[in-house]
mmCIF file with all atom_site columns, C-alpha atoms in Angstrom:
data_model
loop_
_atom_site.group_PDB
_atom_site.id
_atom_site.type_symbol
_atom_site.label_atom_id
_atom_site.label_alt_id
_atom_site.label_comp_id
_atom_site.label_asym_id
_atom_site.label_entity_id
_atom_site.label_seq_id
_atom_site.pdbx_PDB_ins_code
_atom_site.Cartn_x
_atom_site.Cartn_y
_atom_site.Cartn_z
_atom_site.occupancy
_atom_site.B_iso_or_equiv
_atom_site.pdbx_formal_charge
_atom_site.auth_seq_id
_atom_site.auth_comp_id
_atom_site.auth_asym_id
_atom_site.auth_atom_id
_atom_site.pdbx_PDB_model_num
ATOM 1   C CA . UNK A 1 1   ? 0.457   0.528  -0.339  1.00 69.00 ? 1   UNK A CA 1
ATOM 2   C CA . UNK A 1 2   ? 2.588   2.847  -1.222  1.00 70.00 ? 2   UNK A CA 1
ATOM 3   C CA . UNK A 1 3   ? 4.926   2.026  1.445   1.00 79.00 ? 3   UNK A CA 1
ATOM 4   C CA . UNK A 1 4   ? 2.911   2.042  4.328   1.00 85.00 ? 4   UNK A CA 1
ATOM 5   C CA . UNK A 1 5   ? 2.889   -0.471 6.922   1.00 89.00 ? 5   UNK A CA 1
ATOM 6   C CA . UNK A 1 6   ? 0.196   -2.440 8.920   1.00 90.00 ? 6   UNK A CA 1
ATOM 7   C CA . UNK A 1 7   ? 1.731   -0.999 12.198  1.00 92.00 ? 7   UNK A CA 1
ATOM 8   C CA . UNK A 1 8   ? 1.925   2.287  10.775  1.00 93.00 ? 8   UNK A CA 1
ATOM 9   C CA . UNK A 1 9   ? -2.279  2.013  9.348   1.00 94.00 ? 9   UNK A CA 1
ATOM 10  C CA . UNK A 1 10  ? -3.181  0.796  13.073  1.00 94.00 ? 10  UNK A CA 1
ATOM 11  C CA . UNK A 1 11  ? -1.437  3.931  14.578  1.00 95.00 ? 11  UNK A CA 1
ATOM 12  C CA . UNK A 1 12  ? -3.922  6.055  12.140  1.00 95.00 ? 12  UNK A CA 1
ATOM 13  C CA . UNK A 1 13  ? -7.452  4.115  12.623  1.00 95.00 ? 13  UNK A CA 1
ATOM 14  C CA . UNK A 1 14  ? -6.507  3.999  17.058  1.00 95.00 ? 14  UNK A CA 1
ATOM 15  C CA . UNK A 1 15  ? -5.502  8.189  16.611  1.00 95.00 ? 15  UNK A CA 1
ATOM 16  C CA . UNK A 1 16  ? -8.717  9.045  14.679  1.00 95.00 ? 16  UNK A CA 1
ATOM 17  C CA . UNK A 1 17  ? -10.463 6.642  17.215  1.00 94.00 ? 17  UNK A CA 1
ATOM 18  C CA . UNK A 1 18  ? -9.290  8.368  20.024  1.00 94.00 ? 18  UNK A CA 1
ATOM 19  C CA . UNK A 1 19  ? -10.331 11.896 18.930  1.00 94.00 ? 19  UNK A CA 1
ATOM 20  C CA . UNK A 1 20  ? -13.568 10.828 17.613  1.00 92.00 ? 20  UNK A CA 1
ATOM 21  C CA . UNK A 1 21  ? -14.410 9.397  21.054  1.00 90.00 ? 21  UNK A CA 1
ATOM 22  C CA . UNK A 1 22  ? -13.025 11.999 23.038  1.00 93.00 ? 22  UNK A CA 1
ATOM 23  C CA . UNK A 1 23  ? -13.484 15.006 21.473  1.00 92.00 ? 23  UNK A CA 1
ATOM 24  C CA . UNK A 1 24  ? -15.394 15.151 18.031  1.00 91.00 ? 24  UNK A CA 1
ATOM 25  C CA . UNK A 1 25  ? -17.867 12.700 18.572  1.00 87.00 ? 25  UNK A CA 1
ATOM 26  C CA . UNK A 1 26  ? -19.563 14.178 22.096  1.00 89.00 ? 26  UNK A CA 1
ATOM 27  C CA . UNK A 1 27  ? -18.853 17.498 20.403  1.00 90.00 ? 27  UNK A CA 1
ATOM 28  C CA . UNK A 1 28  ? -21.397 16.403 18.092  1.00 86.00 ? 28  UNK A CA 1
ATOM 29  C CA . UNK A 1 29  ? -23.719 14.580 20.073  1.00 83.00 ? 29  UNK A CA 1
ATOM 30  C CA . UNK A 1 30  ? -24.198 17.596 22.219  1.00 87.00 ? 30  UNK A CA 1
ATOM 31  C CA . UNK A 1 31  ? -24.533 19.990 18.808  1.00 82.00 ? 31  UNK A CA 1
ATOM 32  C CA . UNK A 1 32  ? -26.829 17.040 17.687  1.00 79.00 ? 32  UNK A CA 1
ATOM 33  C CA . UNK A 1 33  ? -29.082 17.842 21.283  1.00 79.00 ? 33  UNK A CA 1
ATOM 34  C CA . UNK A 1 34  ? -28.751 21.256 20.970  1.00 78.00 ? 34  UNK A CA 1
ATOM 35  C CA . UNK A 1 35  ? -30.099 21.430 16.984  1.00 75.00 ? 35  UNK A CA 1
ATOM 36  C CA . UNK A 1 36  ? -33.029 18.937 17.868  1.00 76.00 ? 36  UNK A CA 1
ATOM 37  C CA . UNK A 1 37  ? -31.287 16.018 15.030  1.00 74.00 ? 37  UNK A CA 1
ATOM 38  C CA . UNK A 1 38  ? -31.539 13.145 15.450  1.00 75.00 ? 38  UNK A CA 1
ATOM 39  C CA . UNK A 1 39  ? -28.909 10.314 14.896  1.00 74.00 ? 39  UNK A CA 1
ATOM 40  C CA . UNK A 1 40  ? -30.460 7.412  12.704  1.00 69.00 ? 40  UNK A CA 1
ATOM 41  C CA . UNK A 1 41  ? -27.622 5.083  12.421  1.00 65.00 ? 41  UNK A CA 1
ATOM 42  C CA . UNK A 1 42  ? -28.659 2.818  15.379  1.00 58.00 ? 42  UNK A CA 1
ATOM 43  C CA . UNK A 1 43  ? -32.084 2.521  13.196  1.00 57.00 ? 43  UNK A CA 1
ATOM 44  C CA . UNK A 1 44  ? -31.206 2.025  9.283   1.00 59.00 ? 44  UNK A CA 1
ATOM 45  C CA . UNK A 1 45  ? -30.252 -1.546 10.273  1.00 68.00 ? 45  UNK A CA 1
ATOM 46  C CA . UNK A 1 46  ? -26.571 -1.236 8.133   1.00 72.00 ? 46  UNK A CA 1
ATOM 47  C CA . UNK A 1 47  ? -24.545 -4.693 7.567   1.00 81.00 ? 47  UNK A CA 1
ATOM 48  C CA . UNK A 1 48  ? -21.236 -5.058 8.083   1.00 84.00 ? 48  UNK A CA 1
ATOM 49  C CA . UNK A 1 49  ? -20.738 -5.329 4.173   1.00 86.00 ? 49  UNK A CA 1
ATOM 50  C CA . UNK A 1 50  ? -21.936 -1.225 3.719   1.00 85.00 ? 50  UNK A CA 1
ATOM 51  C CA . UNK A 1 51  ? -20.182 0.012  6.653   1.00 88.00 ? 51  UNK A CA 1
ATOM 52  C CA . UNK A 1 52  ? -16.921 -1.956 5.889   1.00 90.00 ? 52  UNK A CA 1
ATOM 53  C CA . UNK A 1 53  ? -16.492 -2.718 2.405   1.00 89.00 ? 53  UNK A CA 1
ATOM 54  C CA . UNK A 1 54  ? -19.015 -0.784 0.044   1.00 89.00 ? 54  UNK A CA 1
ATOM 55  C CA . UNK A 1 55  ? -18.934 2.742  1.688   1.00 89.00 ? 55  UNK A CA 1
ATOM 56  C CA . UNK A 1 56  ? -15.020 2.536  1.859   1.00 92.00 ? 56  UNK A CA 1
ATOM 57  C CA . UNK A 1 57  ? -14.702 1.369  -1.525  1.00 89.00 ? 57  UNK A CA 1
ATOM 58  C CA . UNK A 1 58  ? -17.213 3.618  -3.118  1.00 90.00 ? 58  UNK A CA 1
ATOM 59  C CA . UNK A 1 59  ? -16.729 7.122  -0.800  1.00 93.00 ? 59  UNK A CA 1
ATOM 60  C CA . UNK A 1 60  ? -12.961 6.904  -1.378  1.00 92.00 ? 60  UNK A CA 1
ATOM 61  C CA . UNK A 1 61  ? -13.329 6.268  -4.729  1.00 90.00 ? 61  UNK A CA 1
ATOM 62  C CA . UNK A 1 62  ? -16.082 9.217  -5.443  1.00 92.00 ? 62  UNK A CA 1
ATOM 63  C CA . UNK A 1 63  ? -14.201 11.876 -3.204  1.00 95.00 ? 63  UNK A CA 1
ATOM 64  C CA . UNK A 1 64  ? -10.387 10.619 -3.064  1.00 94.00 ? 64  UNK A CA 1
ATOM 65  C CA . UNK A 1 65  ? -9.101  8.831  -5.986  1.00 90.00 ? 65  UNK A CA 1
ATOM 66  C CA . UNK A 1 66  ? -9.744  11.744 -8.684  1.00 89.00 ? 66  UNK A CA 1
ATOM 67  C CA . UNK A 1 67  ? -7.459  14.398 -6.221  1.00 93.00 ? 67  UNK A CA 1
ATOM 68  C CA . UNK A 1 68  ? -4.281  12.354 -8.098  1.00 88.00 ? 68  UNK A CA 1
ATOM 69  C CA . UNK A 1 69  ? -6.078  10.918 -10.809 1.00 85.00 ? 69  UNK A CA 1
ATOM 70  C CA . UNK A 1 70  ? -8.441  13.842 -11.997 1.00 86.00 ? 70  UNK A CA 1
ATOM 71  C CA . UNK A 1 71  ? -8.906  13.166 -15.588 1.00 82.00 ? 71  UNK A CA 1
ATOM 72  C CA . UNK A 1 72  ? -9.860  9.094  -14.577 1.00 82.00 ? 72  UNK A CA 1
ATOM 73  C CA . UNK A 1 73  ? -12.578 11.096 -12.345 1.00 83.00 ? 73  UNK A CA 1
ATOM 74  C CA . UNK A 1 74  ? -14.104 12.762 -15.292 1.00 82.00 ? 74  UNK A CA 1
ATOM 75  C CA . UNK A 1 75  ? -15.278 9.493  -16.214 1.00 82.00 ? 75  UNK A CA 1
ATOM 76  C CA . UNK A 1 76  ? -15.643 7.314  -13.004 1.00 83.00 ? 76  UNK A CA 1
ATOM 77  C CA . UNK A 1 77  ? -17.658 10.033 -11.269 1.00 87.00 ? 77  UNK A CA 1
ATOM 78  C CA . UNK A 1 78  ? -20.929 9.279  -12.343 1.00 87.00 ? 78  UNK A CA 1
ATOM 79  C CA . UNK A 1 79  ? -20.599 5.724  -12.077 1.00 85.00 ? 79  UNK A CA 1
ATOM 80  C CA . UNK A 1 80  ? -19.539 6.605  -8.604  1.00 87.00 ? 80  UNK A CA 1
ATOM 81  C CA . UNK A 1 81  ? -22.624 8.563  -7.766  1.00 88.00 ? 81  UNK A CA 1
ATOM 82  C CA . UNK A 1 82  ? -25.232 6.298  -9.311  1.00 86.00 ? 82  UNK A CA 1
ATOM 83  C CA . UNK A 1 83  ? -23.445 3.262  -6.910  1.00 84.00 ? 83  UNK A CA 1
ATOM 84  C CA . UNK A 1 84  ? -23.500 5.714  -4.157  1.00 86.00 ? 84  UNK A CA 1
ATOM 85  C CA . UNK A 1 85  ? -27.146 6.634  -4.935  1.00 84.00 ? 85  UNK A CA 1
ATOM 86  C CA . UNK A 1 86  ? -28.462 2.821  -5.633  1.00 81.00 ? 86  UNK A CA 1
ATOM 87  C CA . UNK A 1 87  ? -27.245 1.746  -2.463  1.00 80.00 ? 87  UNK A CA 1
ATOM 88  C CA . UNK A 1 88  ? -25.083 -1.448 -1.675  1.00 79.00 ? 88  UNK A CA 1
ATOM 89  C CA . UNK A 1 89  ? -27.007 -4.193 -3.413  1.00 76.00 ? 89  UNK A CA 1
ATOM 90  C CA . UNK A 1 90  ? -25.933 -6.922 -4.854  1.00 77.00 ? 90  UNK A CA 1
ATOM 91  C CA . UNK A 1 91  ? -27.207 -5.727 -8.551  1.00 76.00 ? 91  UNK A CA 1
ATOM 92  C CA . UNK A 1 92  ? -25.850 -2.397 -7.914  1.00 75.00 ? 92  UNK A CA 1
ATOM 93  C CA . UNK A 1 93  ? -22.279 -3.972 -6.312  1.00 76.00 ? 93  UNK A CA 1
ATOM 94  C CA . UNK A 1 94  ? -21.963 -6.439 -9.192  1.00 79.00 ? 94  UNK A CA 1
ATOM 95  C CA . UNK A 1 95  ? -22.957 -3.366 -12.454 1.00 77.00 ? 95  UNK A CA 1
ATOM 96  C CA . UNK A 1 96  ? -20.753 -0.672 -10.521 1.00 77.00 ? 96  UNK A CA 1
ATOM 97  C CA . UNK A 1 97  ? -18.006 -3.206 -10.610 1.00 79.00 ? 97  UNK A CA 1
ATOM 98  C CA . UNK A 1 98  ? -18.191 -3.986 -13.749 1.00 78.00 ? 98  UNK A CA 1
ATOM 99  C CA . UNK A 1 99  ? -18.762 -0.410 -15.062 1.00 77.00 ? 99  UNK A CA 1
ATOM 100 C CA . UNK A 1 100 ? -15.528 0.223  -13.326 1.00 78.00 ? 100 UNK A CA 1
ATOM 101 C CA . UNK A 1 101 ? -13.741 -2.271 -14.404 1.00 81.00 ? 101 UNK A CA 1
ATOM 102 C CA . UNK A 1 102 ? -14.506 -1.618 -17.968 1.00 75.00 ? 102 UNK A CA 1
ATOM 103 C CA . UNK A 1 103 ? -14.105 1.568  -17.570 1.00 73.00 ? 103 UNK A CA 1
ATOM 104 C CA . UNK A 1 104 ? -10.646 1.662  -15.991 1.00 73.00 ? 104 UNK A CA 1
ATOM 105 C CA . UNK A 1 105 ? -9.436  -1.293 -18.875 1.00 76.00 ? 105 UNK A CA 1
ATOM 106 C CA . UNK A 1 106 ? -10.500 1.516  -21.161 1.00 67.00 ? 106 UNK A CA 1
ATOM 107 C CA . UNK A 1 107 ? -8.294  4.526  -19.556 1.00 69.00 ? 107 UNK A CA 1
ATOM 108 C CA . UNK A 1 108 ? -5.320  2.640  -19.041 1.00 71.00 ? 108 UNK A CA 1
ATOM 109 C CA . UNK A 1 109 ? -5.533  1.142  -22.535 1.00 68.00 ? 109 UNK A CA 1
ATOM 110 C CA . UNK A 1 110 ? -5.215  4.918  -23.456 1.00 62.00 ? 110 UNK A CA 1
ATOM 111 C CA . UNK A 1 111 ? -3.280  6.306  -21.577 1.00 65.00 ? 111 UNK A CA 1
ATOM 112 C CA . UNK A 1 112 ? -5.788  9.238  -20.591 1.00 67.00 ? 112 UNK A CA 1
ATOM 113 C CA . UNK A 1 113 ? -4.172  11.928 -18.835 1.00 71.00 ? 113 UNK A CA 1
ATOM 114 C CA . UNK A 1 114 ? -4.568  15.503 -19.073 1.00 74.00 ? 114 UNK A CA 1
ATOM 115 C CA . UNK A 1 115 ? -1.418  17.277 -20.801 1.00 80.00 ? 115 UNK A CA 1
ATOM 116 C CA . UNK A 1 116 ? 1.323   18.980 -18.756 1.00 81.00 ? 116 UNK A CA 1
ATOM 117 C CA . UNK A 1 117 ? 0.021   22.378 -18.980 1.00 85.00 ? 117 UNK A CA 1
ATOM 118 C CA . UNK A 1 118 ? -3.489  21.542 -17.583 1.00 84.00 ? 118 UNK A CA 1
ATOM 119 C CA . UNK A 1 119 ? -1.670  19.421 -14.940 1.00 83.00 ? 119 UNK A CA 1
ATOM 120 C CA . UNK A 1 120 ? 0.402   22.347 -13.701 1.00 88.00 ? 120 UNK A CA 1
ATOM 121 C CA . UNK A 1 121 ? -2.656  24.877 -13.334 1.00 91.00 ? 121 UNK A CA 1
ATOM 122 C CA . UNK A 1 122 ? -4.862  21.862 -11.779 1.00 90.00 ? 122 UNK A CA 1
ATOM 123 C CA . UNK A 1 123 ? -1.558  22.069 -9.095  1.00 90.00 ? 123 UNK A CA 1
ATOM 124 C CA . UNK A 1 124 ? -1.839  25.294 -8.336  1.00 92.00 ? 124 UNK A CA 1
ATOM 125 C CA . UNK A 1 125 ? -5.990  24.784 -7.734  1.00 94.00 ? 125 UNK A CA 1
ATOM 126 C CA . UNK A 1 126 ? -4.876  21.228 -5.745  1.00 95.00 ? 126 UNK A CA 1
ATOM 127 C CA . UNK A 1 127 ? -5.902  22.677 -2.344  1.00 95.00 ? 127 UNK A CA 1
ATOM 128 C CA . UNK A 1 128 ? -9.042  24.542 -3.104  1.00 95.00 ? 128 UNK A CA 1
ATOM 129 C CA . UNK A 1 129 ? -10.180 20.643 -4.315  1.00 95.00 ? 129 UNK A CA 1
ATOM 130 C CA . UNK A 1 130 ? -8.822  18.913 -1.621  1.00 96.00 ? 130 UNK A CA 1
ATOM 131 C CA . UNK A 1 131 ? -10.881 20.944 0.774   1.00 96.00 ? 131 UNK A CA 1
ATOM 132 C CA . UNK A 1 132 ? -13.785 20.856 -1.744  1.00 96.00 ? 132 UNK A CA 1
ATOM 133 C CA . UNK A 1 133 ? -13.844 17.281 -1.843  1.00 96.00 ? 133 UNK A CA 1
ATOM 134 C CA . UNK A 1 134 ? -13.409 16.829 2.083   1.00 96.00 ? 134 UNK A CA 1
ATOM 135 C CA . UNK A 1 135 ? -16.212 18.851 2.775   1.00 95.00 ? 135 UNK A CA 1
ATOM 136 C CA . UNK A 1 136 ? -18.678 17.070 0.092   1.00 95.00 ? 136 UNK A CA 1
ATOM 137 C CA . UNK A 1 137 ? -17.476 13.448 2.172   1.00 95.00 ? 137 UNK A CA 1
ATOM 138 C CA . UNK A 1 138 ? -18.148 15.372 5.650   1.00 94.00 ? 138 UNK A CA 1
ATOM 139 C CA . UNK A 1 139 ? -21.130 17.038 4.147   1.00 91.00 ? 139 UNK A CA 1
ATOM 140 C CA . UNK A 1 140 ? -22.649 13.375 2.677   1.00 91.00 ? 140 UNK A CA 1
ATOM 141 C CA . UNK A 1 141 ? -23.248 12.101 6.428   1.00 88.00 ? 141 UNK A CA 1
ATOM 142 C CA . UNK A 1 142 ? -25.661 14.699 7.343   1.00 84.00 ? 142 UNK A CA 1
ATOM 143 C CA . UNK A 1 143 ? -28.058 11.679 5.742   1.00 82.00 ? 143 UNK A CA 1
ATOM 144 C CA . UNK A 1 144 ? -26.913 10.246 9.159   1.00 79.00 ? 144 UNK A CA 1
ATOM 145 C CA . UNK A 1 145 ? -29.120 12.196 10.780  1.00 78.00 ? 145 UNK A CA 1
ATOM 146 C CA . UNK A 1 146 ? -32.787 13.469 11.089  1.00 78.00 ? 146 UNK A CA 1
ATOM 147 C CA . UNK A 1 147 ? -32.252 17.514 11.147  1.00 73.00 ? 147 UNK A CA 1
ATOM 148 C CA . UNK A 1 148 ? -34.360 19.605 13.082  1.00 70.00 ? 148 UNK A CA 1
ATOM 149 C CA . UNK A 1 149 ? -36.023 22.654 11.718  1.00 68.00 ? 149 UNK A CA 1
ATOM 150 C CA . UNK A 1 150 ? -34.241 24.770 13.854  1.00 61.00 ? 150 UNK A CA 1
ATOM 151 C CA . UNK A 1 151 ? -30.216 25.215 15.169  1.00 61.00 ? 151 UNK A CA 1
ATOM 152 C CA . UNK A 1 152 ? -29.427 24.702 11.360  1.00 66.00 ? 152 UNK A CA 1
ATOM 153 C CA . UNK A 1 153 ? -26.461 27.267 11.650  1.00 71.00 ? 153 UNK A CA 1
ATOM 154 C CA . UNK A 1 154 ? -24.818 23.704 13.719  1.00 73.00 ? 154 UNK A CA 1
ATOM 155 C CA . UNK A 1 155 ? -25.208 21.341 10.990  1.00 77.00 ? 155 UNK A CA 1
ATOM 156 C CA . UNK A 1 156 ? -21.797 21.515 9.724   1.00 82.00 ? 156 UNK A CA 1
ATOM 157 C CA . UNK A 1 157 ? -20.513 20.706 13.750  1.00 85.00 ? 157 UNK A CA 1
ATOM 158 C CA . UNK A 1 158 ? -22.637 17.714 13.267  1.00 86.00 ? 158 UNK A CA 1
ATOM 159 C CA . UNK A 1 159 ? -20.081 16.357 10.579  1.00 89.00 ? 159 UNK A CA 1
ATOM 160 C CA . UNK A 1 160 ? -17.076 17.730 12.062  1.00 91.00 ? 160 UNK A CA 1
ATOM 161 C CA . UNK A 1 161 ? -15.859 14.217 13.075  1.00 92.00 ? 161 UNK A CA 1
ATOM 162 C CA . UNK A 1 162 ? -16.270 12.990 9.256   1.00 94.00 ? 162 UNK A CA 1
ATOM 163 C CA . UNK A 1 163 ? -14.350 15.980 8.107   1.00 95.00 ? 163 UNK A CA 1
ATOM 164 C CA . UNK A 1 164 ? -11.495 15.930 10.476  1.00 95.00 ? 164 UNK A CA 1
ATOM 165 C CA . UNK A 1 165 ? -11.425 11.690 9.345   1.00 95.00 ? 165 UNK A CA 1
ATOM 166 C CA . UNK A 1 166 ? -11.769 13.028 5.592   1.00 96.00 ? 166 UNK A CA 1
ATOM 167 C CA . UNK A 1 167 ? -8.400  15.443 6.039   1.00 97.00 ? 167 UNK A CA 1
ATOM 168 C CA . UNK A 1 168 ? -6.753  12.412 6.952   1.00 97.00 ? 168 UNK A CA 1
ATOM 169 C CA . UNK A 1 169 ? -7.989  10.192 4.879   1.00 97.00 ? 169 UNK A CA 1
ATOM 170 C CA . UNK A 1 170 ? -7.202  12.869 1.926   1.00 96.00 ? 170 UNK A CA 1
ATOM 171 C CA . UNK A 1 171 ? -3.836  12.866 2.663   1.00 96.00 ? 171 UNK A CA 1
ATOM 172 C CA . UNK A 1 172 ? -3.620  9.200  3.124   1.00 95.00 ? 172 UNK A CA 1
ATOM 173 C CA . UNK A 1 173 ? -4.299  8.846  -0.521  1.00 95.00 ? 173 UNK A CA 1
ATOM 174 C CA . UNK A 1 174 ? -2.145  11.562 -1.709  1.00 94.00 ? 174 UNK A CA 1
ATOM 175 C CA . UNK A 1 175 ? 1.037   10.476 0.301   1.00 93.00 ? 175 UNK A CA 1
ATOM 176 C CA . UNK A 1 176 ? 0.321   6.713  0.241   1.00 93.00 ? 176 UNK A CA 1
ATOM 177 C CA . UNK A 1 177 ? -2.329  5.411  -2.722  1.00 90.00 ? 177 UNK A CA 1
ATOM 178 C CA . UNK A 1 178 ? -6.322  4.777  -2.934  1.00 89.00 ? 178 UNK A CA 1
ATOM 179 C CA . UNK A 1 179 ? -5.595  1.468  -1.317  1.00 90.00 ? 179 UNK A CA 1
ATOM 180 C CA . UNK A 1 180 ? -4.089  2.978  1.710   1.00 93.00 ? 180 UNK A CA 1
ATOM 181 C CA . UNK A 1 181 ? -7.186  5.712  2.229   1.00 94.00 ? 181 UNK A CA 1
ATOM 182 C CA . UNK A 1 182 ? -9.763  2.616  1.438   1.00 92.00 ? 182 UNK A CA 1
ATOM 183 C CA . UNK A 1 183 ? -7.918  0.285  4.110   1.00 94.00 ? 183 UNK A CA 1
ATOM 184 C CA . UNK A 1 184 ? -7.911  3.269  6.861   1.00 96.00 ? 184 UNK A CA 1
ATOM 185 C CA . UNK A 1 185 ? -11.742 4.180  5.666   1.00 96.00 ? 185 UNK A CA 1
ATOM 186 C CA . UNK A 1 186 ? -12.609 0.443  6.315   1.00 95.00 ? 186 UNK A CA 1
ATOM 187 C CA . UNK A 1 187 ? -10.987 0.160  9.595   1.00 95.00 ? 187 UNK A CA 1
ATOM 188 C CA . UNK A 1 188 ? -11.901 3.003  11.055  1.00 95.00 ? 188 UNK A CA 1
ATOM 189 C CA . UNK A 1 189 ? -15.696 1.959  9.882   1.00 93.00 ? 189 UNK A CA 1
ATOM 190 C CA . UNK A 1 190 ? -15.271 -0.850 11.784  1.00 92.00 ? 190 UNK A CA 1
ATOM 191 C CA . UNK A 1 191 ? -14.739 0.767  14.917  1.00 88.00 ? 191 UNK A CA 1
ATOM 192 C CA . UNK A 1 192 ? -18.052 1.921  15.337  1.00 82.00 ? 192 UNK A CA 1
ATOM 193 C CA . UNK A 1 193 ? -19.698 -0.881 13.893  1.00 84.00 ? 193 UNK A CA 1
ATOM 194 C CA . UNK A 1 194 ? -18.095 -2.835 16.234  1.00 85.00 ? 194 UNK A CA 1
ATOM 195 C CA . UNK A 1 195 ? -19.672 -0.494 19.099  1.00 79.00 ? 195 UNK A CA 1
ATOM 196 C CA . UNK A 1 196 ? -23.234 -0.298 17.842  1.00 76.00 ? 196 UNK A CA 1
ATOM 197 C CA . UNK A 1 197 ? -23.530 -4.063 17.540  1.00 75.00 ? 197 UNK A CA 1
ATOM 198 C CA . UNK A 1 198 ? -22.396 -4.736 21.027  1.00 74.00 ? 198 UNK A CA 1
ATOM 199 C CA . UNK A 1 199 ? -25.066 -1.629 22.165  1.00 69.00 ? 199 UNK A CA 1
ATOM 200 C CA . UNK A 1 200 ? -27.736 -3.348 19.635  1.00 70.00 ? 200 UNK A CA 1
ATOM 201 C CA . UNK A 1 201 ? -27.075 -7.014 21.356  1.00 69.00 ? 201 UNK A CA 1
ATOM 202 C CA . UNK A 1 202 ? -25.849 -6.497 24.979  1.00 69.00 ? 202 UNK A CA 1
ATOM 203 C CA . UNK A 1 203 ? -27.361 -2.976 25.950  1.00 64.00 ? 203 UNK A CA 1
ATOM 204 C CA . UNK A 1 204 ? -29.978 -1.808 23.420  1.00 62.00 ? 204 UNK A CA 1
ATOM 205 C CA . UNK A 1 205 ? -31.647 0.826  26.391  1.00 59.00 ? 205 UNK A CA 1
ATOM 206 C CA . UNK A 1 206 ? -28.612 3.116  25.397  1.00 56.00 ? 206 UNK A CA 1
ATOM 207 C CA . UNK A 1 207 ? -29.819 3.647  22.539  1.00 54.00 ? 207 UNK A CA 1
ATOM 208 C CA . UNK A 1 208 ? -33.213 4.260  23.078  1.00 56.00 ? 208 UNK A CA 1
ATOM 209 C CA . UNK A 1 209 ? -34.707 8.213  23.488  1.00 48.00 ? 209 UNK A CA 1
#
């Protein structure tokens, strides 16, 4: 994975878990209470496939693959957006996988890339692209909440954990490659999923109210 060791990857996972559990998560929970927003995750019946495989792969390819492959992103984004909207059904997974493989094979054979002059211009605006992609990734997760009419100005704080995590994932993609950001995303998601599974089975009262 681009020179990233398993131990270093786990260090990043543990760091992100610690930051989210001790700082960002409680802050988002406080903001949710103040704005009247309700977290929908306990009621969504999310599967391990959705959280640990589907979401990391689709979201990383959509929001971060194009950071270093901007020309390819123009071809792949419509497929990935369609897959994201369709959800993690078997048909959607197979269709998206076949479409991605076909487009990737085509782009690889033709060595599709932007001219050098255009790449230099992209390099100048790269910081803006990086942060716009990170913000889009964060605000996508507002769908995890049932929002109230009041306190709308607090909404950015609800997805502060995803914004900070997205910054790390973006750096990971640029520094070590897309497989590293997918692996980090998958392992990071596995932590909350395991906690939610434990609460649902052994402390369901903690999720009520």
